[in-house]
Coordinates of C-alpha atoms and ligand atoms in Angstrom, one line a residue:
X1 CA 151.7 34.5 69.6
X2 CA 148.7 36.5 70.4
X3 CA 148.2 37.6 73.8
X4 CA 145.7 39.7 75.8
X5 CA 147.0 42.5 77.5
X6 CA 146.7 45.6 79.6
X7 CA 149.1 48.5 77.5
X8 CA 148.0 51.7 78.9
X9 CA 146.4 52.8 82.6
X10 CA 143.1 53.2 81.1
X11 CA 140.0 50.9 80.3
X12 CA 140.3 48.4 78.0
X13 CA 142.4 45.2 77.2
X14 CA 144.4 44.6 73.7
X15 CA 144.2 41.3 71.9
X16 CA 148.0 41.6 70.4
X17 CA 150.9 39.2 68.6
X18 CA 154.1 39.1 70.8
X19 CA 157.1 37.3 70.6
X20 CA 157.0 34.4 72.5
X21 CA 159.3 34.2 75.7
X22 CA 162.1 32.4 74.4
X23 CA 164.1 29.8 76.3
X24 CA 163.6 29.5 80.5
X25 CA 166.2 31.3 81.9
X26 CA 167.8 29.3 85.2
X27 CA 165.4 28.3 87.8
X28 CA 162.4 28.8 85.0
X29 CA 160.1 26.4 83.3
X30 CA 158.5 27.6 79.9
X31 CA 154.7 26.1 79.9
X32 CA 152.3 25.8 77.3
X33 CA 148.8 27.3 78.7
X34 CA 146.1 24.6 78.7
X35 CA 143.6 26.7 80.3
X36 CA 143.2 30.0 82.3
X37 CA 140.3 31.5 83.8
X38 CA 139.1 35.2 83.8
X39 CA 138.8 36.5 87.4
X40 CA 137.0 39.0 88.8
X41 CA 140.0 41.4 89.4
X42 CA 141.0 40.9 85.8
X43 CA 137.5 42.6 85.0
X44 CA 138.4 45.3 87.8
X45 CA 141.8 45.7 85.4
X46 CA 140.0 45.8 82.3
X47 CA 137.2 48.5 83.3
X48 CA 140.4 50.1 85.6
X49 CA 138.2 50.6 88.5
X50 CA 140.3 52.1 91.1
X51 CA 142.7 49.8 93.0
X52 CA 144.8 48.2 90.6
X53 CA 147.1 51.5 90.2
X54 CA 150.1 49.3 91.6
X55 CA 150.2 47.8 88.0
X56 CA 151.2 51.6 86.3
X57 CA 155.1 50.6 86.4
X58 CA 154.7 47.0 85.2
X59 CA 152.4 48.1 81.7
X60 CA 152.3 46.1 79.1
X61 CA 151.8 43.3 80.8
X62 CA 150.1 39.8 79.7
X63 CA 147.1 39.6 82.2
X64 CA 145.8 35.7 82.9
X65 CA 147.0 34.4 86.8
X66 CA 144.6 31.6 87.0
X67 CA 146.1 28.6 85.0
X68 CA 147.4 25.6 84.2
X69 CA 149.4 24.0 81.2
X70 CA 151.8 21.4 79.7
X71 CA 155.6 22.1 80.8
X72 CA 157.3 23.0 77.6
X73 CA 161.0 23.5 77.9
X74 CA 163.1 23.6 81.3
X75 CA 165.6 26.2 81.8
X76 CA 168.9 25.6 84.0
X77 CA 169.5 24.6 87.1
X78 CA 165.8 23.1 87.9
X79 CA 165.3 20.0 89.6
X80 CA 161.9 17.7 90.1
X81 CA 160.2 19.0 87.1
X82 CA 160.4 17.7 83.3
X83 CA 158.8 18.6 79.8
X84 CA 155.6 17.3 79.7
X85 CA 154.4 17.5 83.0
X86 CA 151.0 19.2 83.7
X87 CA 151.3 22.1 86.6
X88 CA 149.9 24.8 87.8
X89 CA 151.8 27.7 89.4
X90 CA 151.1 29.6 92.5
X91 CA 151.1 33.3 90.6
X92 CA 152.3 35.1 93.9
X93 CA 156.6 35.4 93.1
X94 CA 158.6 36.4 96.2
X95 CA 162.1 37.3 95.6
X96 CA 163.8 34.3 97.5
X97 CA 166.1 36.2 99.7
X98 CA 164.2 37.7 102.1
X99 CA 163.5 36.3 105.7
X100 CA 159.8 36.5 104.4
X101 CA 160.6 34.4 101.6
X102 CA 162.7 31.9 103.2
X103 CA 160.3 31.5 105.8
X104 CA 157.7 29.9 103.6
X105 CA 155.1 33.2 102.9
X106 CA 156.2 34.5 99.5
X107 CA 153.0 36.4 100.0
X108 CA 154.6 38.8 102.9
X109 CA 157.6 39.5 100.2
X110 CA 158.1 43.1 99.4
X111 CA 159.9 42.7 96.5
X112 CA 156.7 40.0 95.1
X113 CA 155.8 40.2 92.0
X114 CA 152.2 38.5 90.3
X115 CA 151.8 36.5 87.3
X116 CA 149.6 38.1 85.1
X117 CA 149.0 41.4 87.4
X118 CA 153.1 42.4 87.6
X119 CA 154.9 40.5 85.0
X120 CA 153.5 38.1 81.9
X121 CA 150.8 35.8 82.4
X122 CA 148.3 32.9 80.8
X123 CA 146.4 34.7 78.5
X124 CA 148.9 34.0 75.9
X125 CA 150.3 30.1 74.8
X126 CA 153.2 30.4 76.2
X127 CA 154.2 31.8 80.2
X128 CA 157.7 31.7 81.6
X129 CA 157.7 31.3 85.1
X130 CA 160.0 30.2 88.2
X131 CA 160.0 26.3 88.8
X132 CA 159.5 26.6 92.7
X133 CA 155.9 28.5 91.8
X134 CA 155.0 25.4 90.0
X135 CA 152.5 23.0 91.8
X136 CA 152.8 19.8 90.1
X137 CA 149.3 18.3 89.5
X138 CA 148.3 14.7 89.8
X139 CA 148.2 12.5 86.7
X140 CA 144.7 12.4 84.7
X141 CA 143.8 15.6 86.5
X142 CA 141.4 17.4 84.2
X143 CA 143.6 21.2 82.6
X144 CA 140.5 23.1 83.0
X145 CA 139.4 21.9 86.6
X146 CA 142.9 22.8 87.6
X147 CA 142.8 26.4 86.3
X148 CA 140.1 26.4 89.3
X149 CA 143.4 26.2 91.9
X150 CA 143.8 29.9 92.2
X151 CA 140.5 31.0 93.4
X152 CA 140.0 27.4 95.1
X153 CA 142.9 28.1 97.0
X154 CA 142.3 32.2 97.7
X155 CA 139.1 30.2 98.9
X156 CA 140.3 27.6 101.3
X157 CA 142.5 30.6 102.8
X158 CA 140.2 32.6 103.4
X159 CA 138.2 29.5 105.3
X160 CA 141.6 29.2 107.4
X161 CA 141.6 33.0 108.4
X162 CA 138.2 33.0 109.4
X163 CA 139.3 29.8 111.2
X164 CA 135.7 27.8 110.3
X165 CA 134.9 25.2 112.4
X166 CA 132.2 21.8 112.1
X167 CA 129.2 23.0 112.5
X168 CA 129.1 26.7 112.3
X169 CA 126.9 28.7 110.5
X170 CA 128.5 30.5 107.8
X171 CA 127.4 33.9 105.7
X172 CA 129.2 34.3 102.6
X173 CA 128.5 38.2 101.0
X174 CA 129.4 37.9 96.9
X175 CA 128.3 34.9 94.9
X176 CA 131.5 35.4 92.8
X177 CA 134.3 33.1 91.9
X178 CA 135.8 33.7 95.0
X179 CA 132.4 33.6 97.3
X180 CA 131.8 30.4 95.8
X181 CA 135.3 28.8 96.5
X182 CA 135.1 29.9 100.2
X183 CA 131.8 28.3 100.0
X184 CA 133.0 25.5 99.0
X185 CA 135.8 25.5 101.5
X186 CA 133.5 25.9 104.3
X187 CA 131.6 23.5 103.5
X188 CA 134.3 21.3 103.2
X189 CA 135.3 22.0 106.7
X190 CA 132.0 21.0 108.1
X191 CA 130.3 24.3 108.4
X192 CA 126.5 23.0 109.1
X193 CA 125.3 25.5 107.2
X194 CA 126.9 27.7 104.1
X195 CA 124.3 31.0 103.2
X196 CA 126.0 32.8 100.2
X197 CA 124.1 36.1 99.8
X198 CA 124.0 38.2 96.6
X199 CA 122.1 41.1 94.6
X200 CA 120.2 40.6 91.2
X201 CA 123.1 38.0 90.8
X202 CA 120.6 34.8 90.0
X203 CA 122.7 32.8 87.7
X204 CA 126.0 32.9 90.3
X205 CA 123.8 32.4 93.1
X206 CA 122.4 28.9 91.7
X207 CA 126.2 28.1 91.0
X208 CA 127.1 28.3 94.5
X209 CA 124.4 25.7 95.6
X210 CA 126.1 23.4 93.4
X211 CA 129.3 24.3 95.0
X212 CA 128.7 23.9 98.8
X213 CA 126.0 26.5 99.7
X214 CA 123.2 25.1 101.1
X215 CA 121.2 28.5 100.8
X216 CA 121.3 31.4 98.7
X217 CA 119.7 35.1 99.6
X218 CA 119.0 37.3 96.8
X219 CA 119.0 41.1 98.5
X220 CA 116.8 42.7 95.4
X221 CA 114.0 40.6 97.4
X222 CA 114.8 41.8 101.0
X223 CA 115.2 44.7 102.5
X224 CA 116.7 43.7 105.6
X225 CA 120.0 41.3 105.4
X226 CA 119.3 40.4 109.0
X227 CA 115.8 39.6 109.2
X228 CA 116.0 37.4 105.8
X229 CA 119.5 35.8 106.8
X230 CA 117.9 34.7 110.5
X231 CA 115.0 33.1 108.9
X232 CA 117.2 30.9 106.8
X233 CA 118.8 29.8 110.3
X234 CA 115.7 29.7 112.7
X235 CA 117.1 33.0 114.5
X236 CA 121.0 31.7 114.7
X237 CA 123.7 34.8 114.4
X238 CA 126.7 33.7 111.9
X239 CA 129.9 32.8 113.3
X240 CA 131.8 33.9 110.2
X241 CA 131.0 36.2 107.7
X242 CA 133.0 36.4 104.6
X243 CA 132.7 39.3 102.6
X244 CA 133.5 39.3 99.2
X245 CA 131.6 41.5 97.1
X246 CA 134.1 44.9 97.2
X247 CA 131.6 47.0 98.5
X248 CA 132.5 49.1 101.1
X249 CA 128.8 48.7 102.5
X250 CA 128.4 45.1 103.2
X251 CA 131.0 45.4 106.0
X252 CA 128.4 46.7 108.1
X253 CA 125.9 44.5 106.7
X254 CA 128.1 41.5 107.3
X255 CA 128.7 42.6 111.0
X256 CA 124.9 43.5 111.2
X257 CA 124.3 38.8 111.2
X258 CA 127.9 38.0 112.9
X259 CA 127.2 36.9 116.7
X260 CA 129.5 38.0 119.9
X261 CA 132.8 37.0 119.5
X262 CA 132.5 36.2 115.4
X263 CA 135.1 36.8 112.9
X264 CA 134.6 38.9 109.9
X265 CA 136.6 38.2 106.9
X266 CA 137.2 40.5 104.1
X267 CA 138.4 39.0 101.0
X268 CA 137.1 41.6 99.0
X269 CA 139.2 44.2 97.2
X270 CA 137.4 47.7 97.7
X271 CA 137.6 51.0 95.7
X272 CA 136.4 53.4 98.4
X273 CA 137.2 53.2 102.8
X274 CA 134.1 51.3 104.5
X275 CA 132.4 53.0 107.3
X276 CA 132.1 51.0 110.7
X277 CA 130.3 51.0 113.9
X278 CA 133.8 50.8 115.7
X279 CA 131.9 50.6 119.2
X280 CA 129.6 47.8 118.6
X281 CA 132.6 45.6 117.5
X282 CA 134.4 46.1 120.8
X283 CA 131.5 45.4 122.6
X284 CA 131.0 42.5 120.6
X285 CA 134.1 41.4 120.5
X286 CA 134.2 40.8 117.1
X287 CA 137.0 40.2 114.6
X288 CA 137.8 41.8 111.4
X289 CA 140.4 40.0 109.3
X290 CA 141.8 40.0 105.8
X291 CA 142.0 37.5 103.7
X292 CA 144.1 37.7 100.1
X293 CA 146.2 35.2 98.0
X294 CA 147.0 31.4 99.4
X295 CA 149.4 29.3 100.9
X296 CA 151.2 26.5 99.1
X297 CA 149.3 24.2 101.8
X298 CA 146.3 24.8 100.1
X299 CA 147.8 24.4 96.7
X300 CA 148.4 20.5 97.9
X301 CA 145.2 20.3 99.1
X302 CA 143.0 21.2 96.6
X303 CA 145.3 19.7 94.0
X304 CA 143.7 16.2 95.3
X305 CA 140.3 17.5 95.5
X306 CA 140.7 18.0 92.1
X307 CA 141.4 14.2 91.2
X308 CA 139.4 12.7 94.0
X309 CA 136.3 15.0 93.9
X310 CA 136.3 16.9 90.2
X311 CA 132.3 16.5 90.1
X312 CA 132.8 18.9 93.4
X313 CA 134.4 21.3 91.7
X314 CA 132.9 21.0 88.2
X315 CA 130.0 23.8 88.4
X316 CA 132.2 26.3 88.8
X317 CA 132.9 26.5 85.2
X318 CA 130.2 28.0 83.0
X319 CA 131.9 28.8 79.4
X320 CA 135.2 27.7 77.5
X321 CA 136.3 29.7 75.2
X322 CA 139.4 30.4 72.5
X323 CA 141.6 33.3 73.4
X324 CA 140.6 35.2 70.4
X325 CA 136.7 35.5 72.2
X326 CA 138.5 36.4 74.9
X327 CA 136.8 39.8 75.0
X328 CA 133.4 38.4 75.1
X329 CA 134.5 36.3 77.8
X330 CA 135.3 39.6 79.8
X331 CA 132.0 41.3 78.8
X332 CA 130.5 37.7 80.1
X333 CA 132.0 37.6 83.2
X334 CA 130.8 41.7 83.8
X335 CA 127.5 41.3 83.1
X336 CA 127.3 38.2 86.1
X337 CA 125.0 35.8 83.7
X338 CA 128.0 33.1 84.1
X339 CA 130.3 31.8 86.7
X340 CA 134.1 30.7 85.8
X341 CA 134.7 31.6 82.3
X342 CA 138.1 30.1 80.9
X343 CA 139.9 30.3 78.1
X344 CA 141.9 27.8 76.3
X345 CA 144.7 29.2 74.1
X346 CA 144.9 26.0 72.2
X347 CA 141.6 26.1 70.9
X348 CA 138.4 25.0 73.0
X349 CA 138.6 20.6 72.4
X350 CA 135.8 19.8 70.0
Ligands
ZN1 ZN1 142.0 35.5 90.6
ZN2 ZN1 161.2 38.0 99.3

């Protein structure tokens, strides 16, 4: 089967036939991929900004962690799923024997591994991968909504860490995948209003108004992040920042809007140390807090969304395409004119 994968600690992605996996092995379900979007850190792995080092040991690996797809065979020993069901798997694999694991946060597991970072993932037609990962999604849910889960869910986290409450006002840095989704999850949560800021970024930007933002900021026209985001909210400070951009800088510039006593969440995976005014956010009394990965909670959650709100979701997506354009999907997704791009290894439906 042909896959897309990273071979060597260098730039650059390989469109290659491999053998398919074979037959689950006990506790695994073999699925067929239905969809699977490119994220932003697979376009971090594929130029191999700095970062992603951790993968070295695991090379050649599959890439593709945002998915969904058609249950294809079921290995031994697995209960509560069956061919043919349509699921979506949490891509974050703890070990299952350590207290971390049995306590419910596979994400705390030293021993984790990632779908499509550390071992095989979508960006092939067939994925083996442990039933327990699987989220089983609700009948007539649309594949391509659902390969939204992962950064929906990475989203709705990073809402829950930066604890948002009804009403607040809410600056989102990064009109990415991921500064969309915690848009979305803010305003979802009753945030009163959802500013999502960017930089020559025009065509993300107008995606996250359809996704939850009720304003957008585009910094090429400001000089001052401050002065343009209190405009927006007739002189009101944020009381949550979310930074998602992976640039050192717009810490600062995040803390330069959050009011006394505000949380700052990074969610934003950065090549370089960000500098800090380390004094003003004691005096403040401000909060900085990382966010990364999801819960099974929110897997639940947004599962419904998805059936009981799929126009809400819907913009997100900008471009289908076949996993043999996968590469121009990357070179897409780089150059920031589209939002979600995802593939579909069976073919894109007529
Ligand atoms: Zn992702
Ligand atoms: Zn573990």
């Amino acid at each position: 089967m042909l896959a897309l994968r990273k071979t060597a600690p260098a730039p650059g992605l390989v469109l290659q036939d491999v053998a398919e996996p074979g037959r689950p092995e006990a506790g695994e379900v073999l699925i067929e991929v239905a969809a699977a979007g490119i994220c932003g850190s697979d376009v971090h792995v594929y130029d191999w900004t700095d970062g992603y080092a951790f993968m070295s040991s695991r090379l050649p690996v599959t890439l593709g962690h945002e998915f969904c797809g058609r249950i294809a065979a079921v290995g031994p020993e697995v209960s509560g799923l069956a061919e043919g069901d349509l699921v979506a798997p949490i891509p974050t694999i703890g070990c299952m024997r350590c207290t971390d694991c049995a306590a419910g946060f596979p994400q705390r597991c030293n021993f984790r591994r990632t779908v499509g970072l550390t071992r095989d993932g979508a960006f092939a037609r067939f994925v083996r991968v442990p039933a327990l990962s699987c989220v089983k999604l609700h009948p007539g849910t649309d594949p391509v909504l659902a390969a939204l889960l992962e950064p929906l869910c990475v989203g709705d986290n990073a809402a829950n860490v930066g604890d948002v409450h009804f009403g607040d006002v809410v600056l989102v840095l990064g009109p990415g995948t991921i500064g969309q989704a915690i848009a979305r999850a803010a305003s979802w949560r009753g945030a009163a209003q959802v500013v999502v800021a960017g930089m020559n970024d025009t065509a993300r930007l107008a995606t996250a108004l359809q996704v939850g933002a009720t304003d957008t900021l585009d910094l090429a026209l400001f000089s001052n992040l401050r002065s343009a985001f209190l405009a927006l909210t007739n002189g009101r400070e944020a009381d949550v920042v979310f930074e998602a951009t992976g640039h050192p800088a717009s810490i600062a510039d995040g803390l330069s809007v959050l009011r006394k006593d505000g949380v700052l969440v990074s969610a934003g995976i950065h090549a370089t140390p960000a500098q800090i005014d380390l004094t003003a956010l004691v005096r403040n009394r401000q909060q900085l807090r990382g966010a990364h990965a999801s819960r099974r909670p929110s897997w639940e959650i947004m599962a419904r969304r998805l059936i009981e709100m799929p126009e809400q979701v819907r913009p997100f997506v900008s471009l289908q395409l076949g996993l043999e354009d996968a590469i121009g999907g990357f070179e897409r997704s780089r150059a920031r004119d589209v939002s979600k791009v995802v593939l579909r290894p069976g073919g894109v439906p007529a």
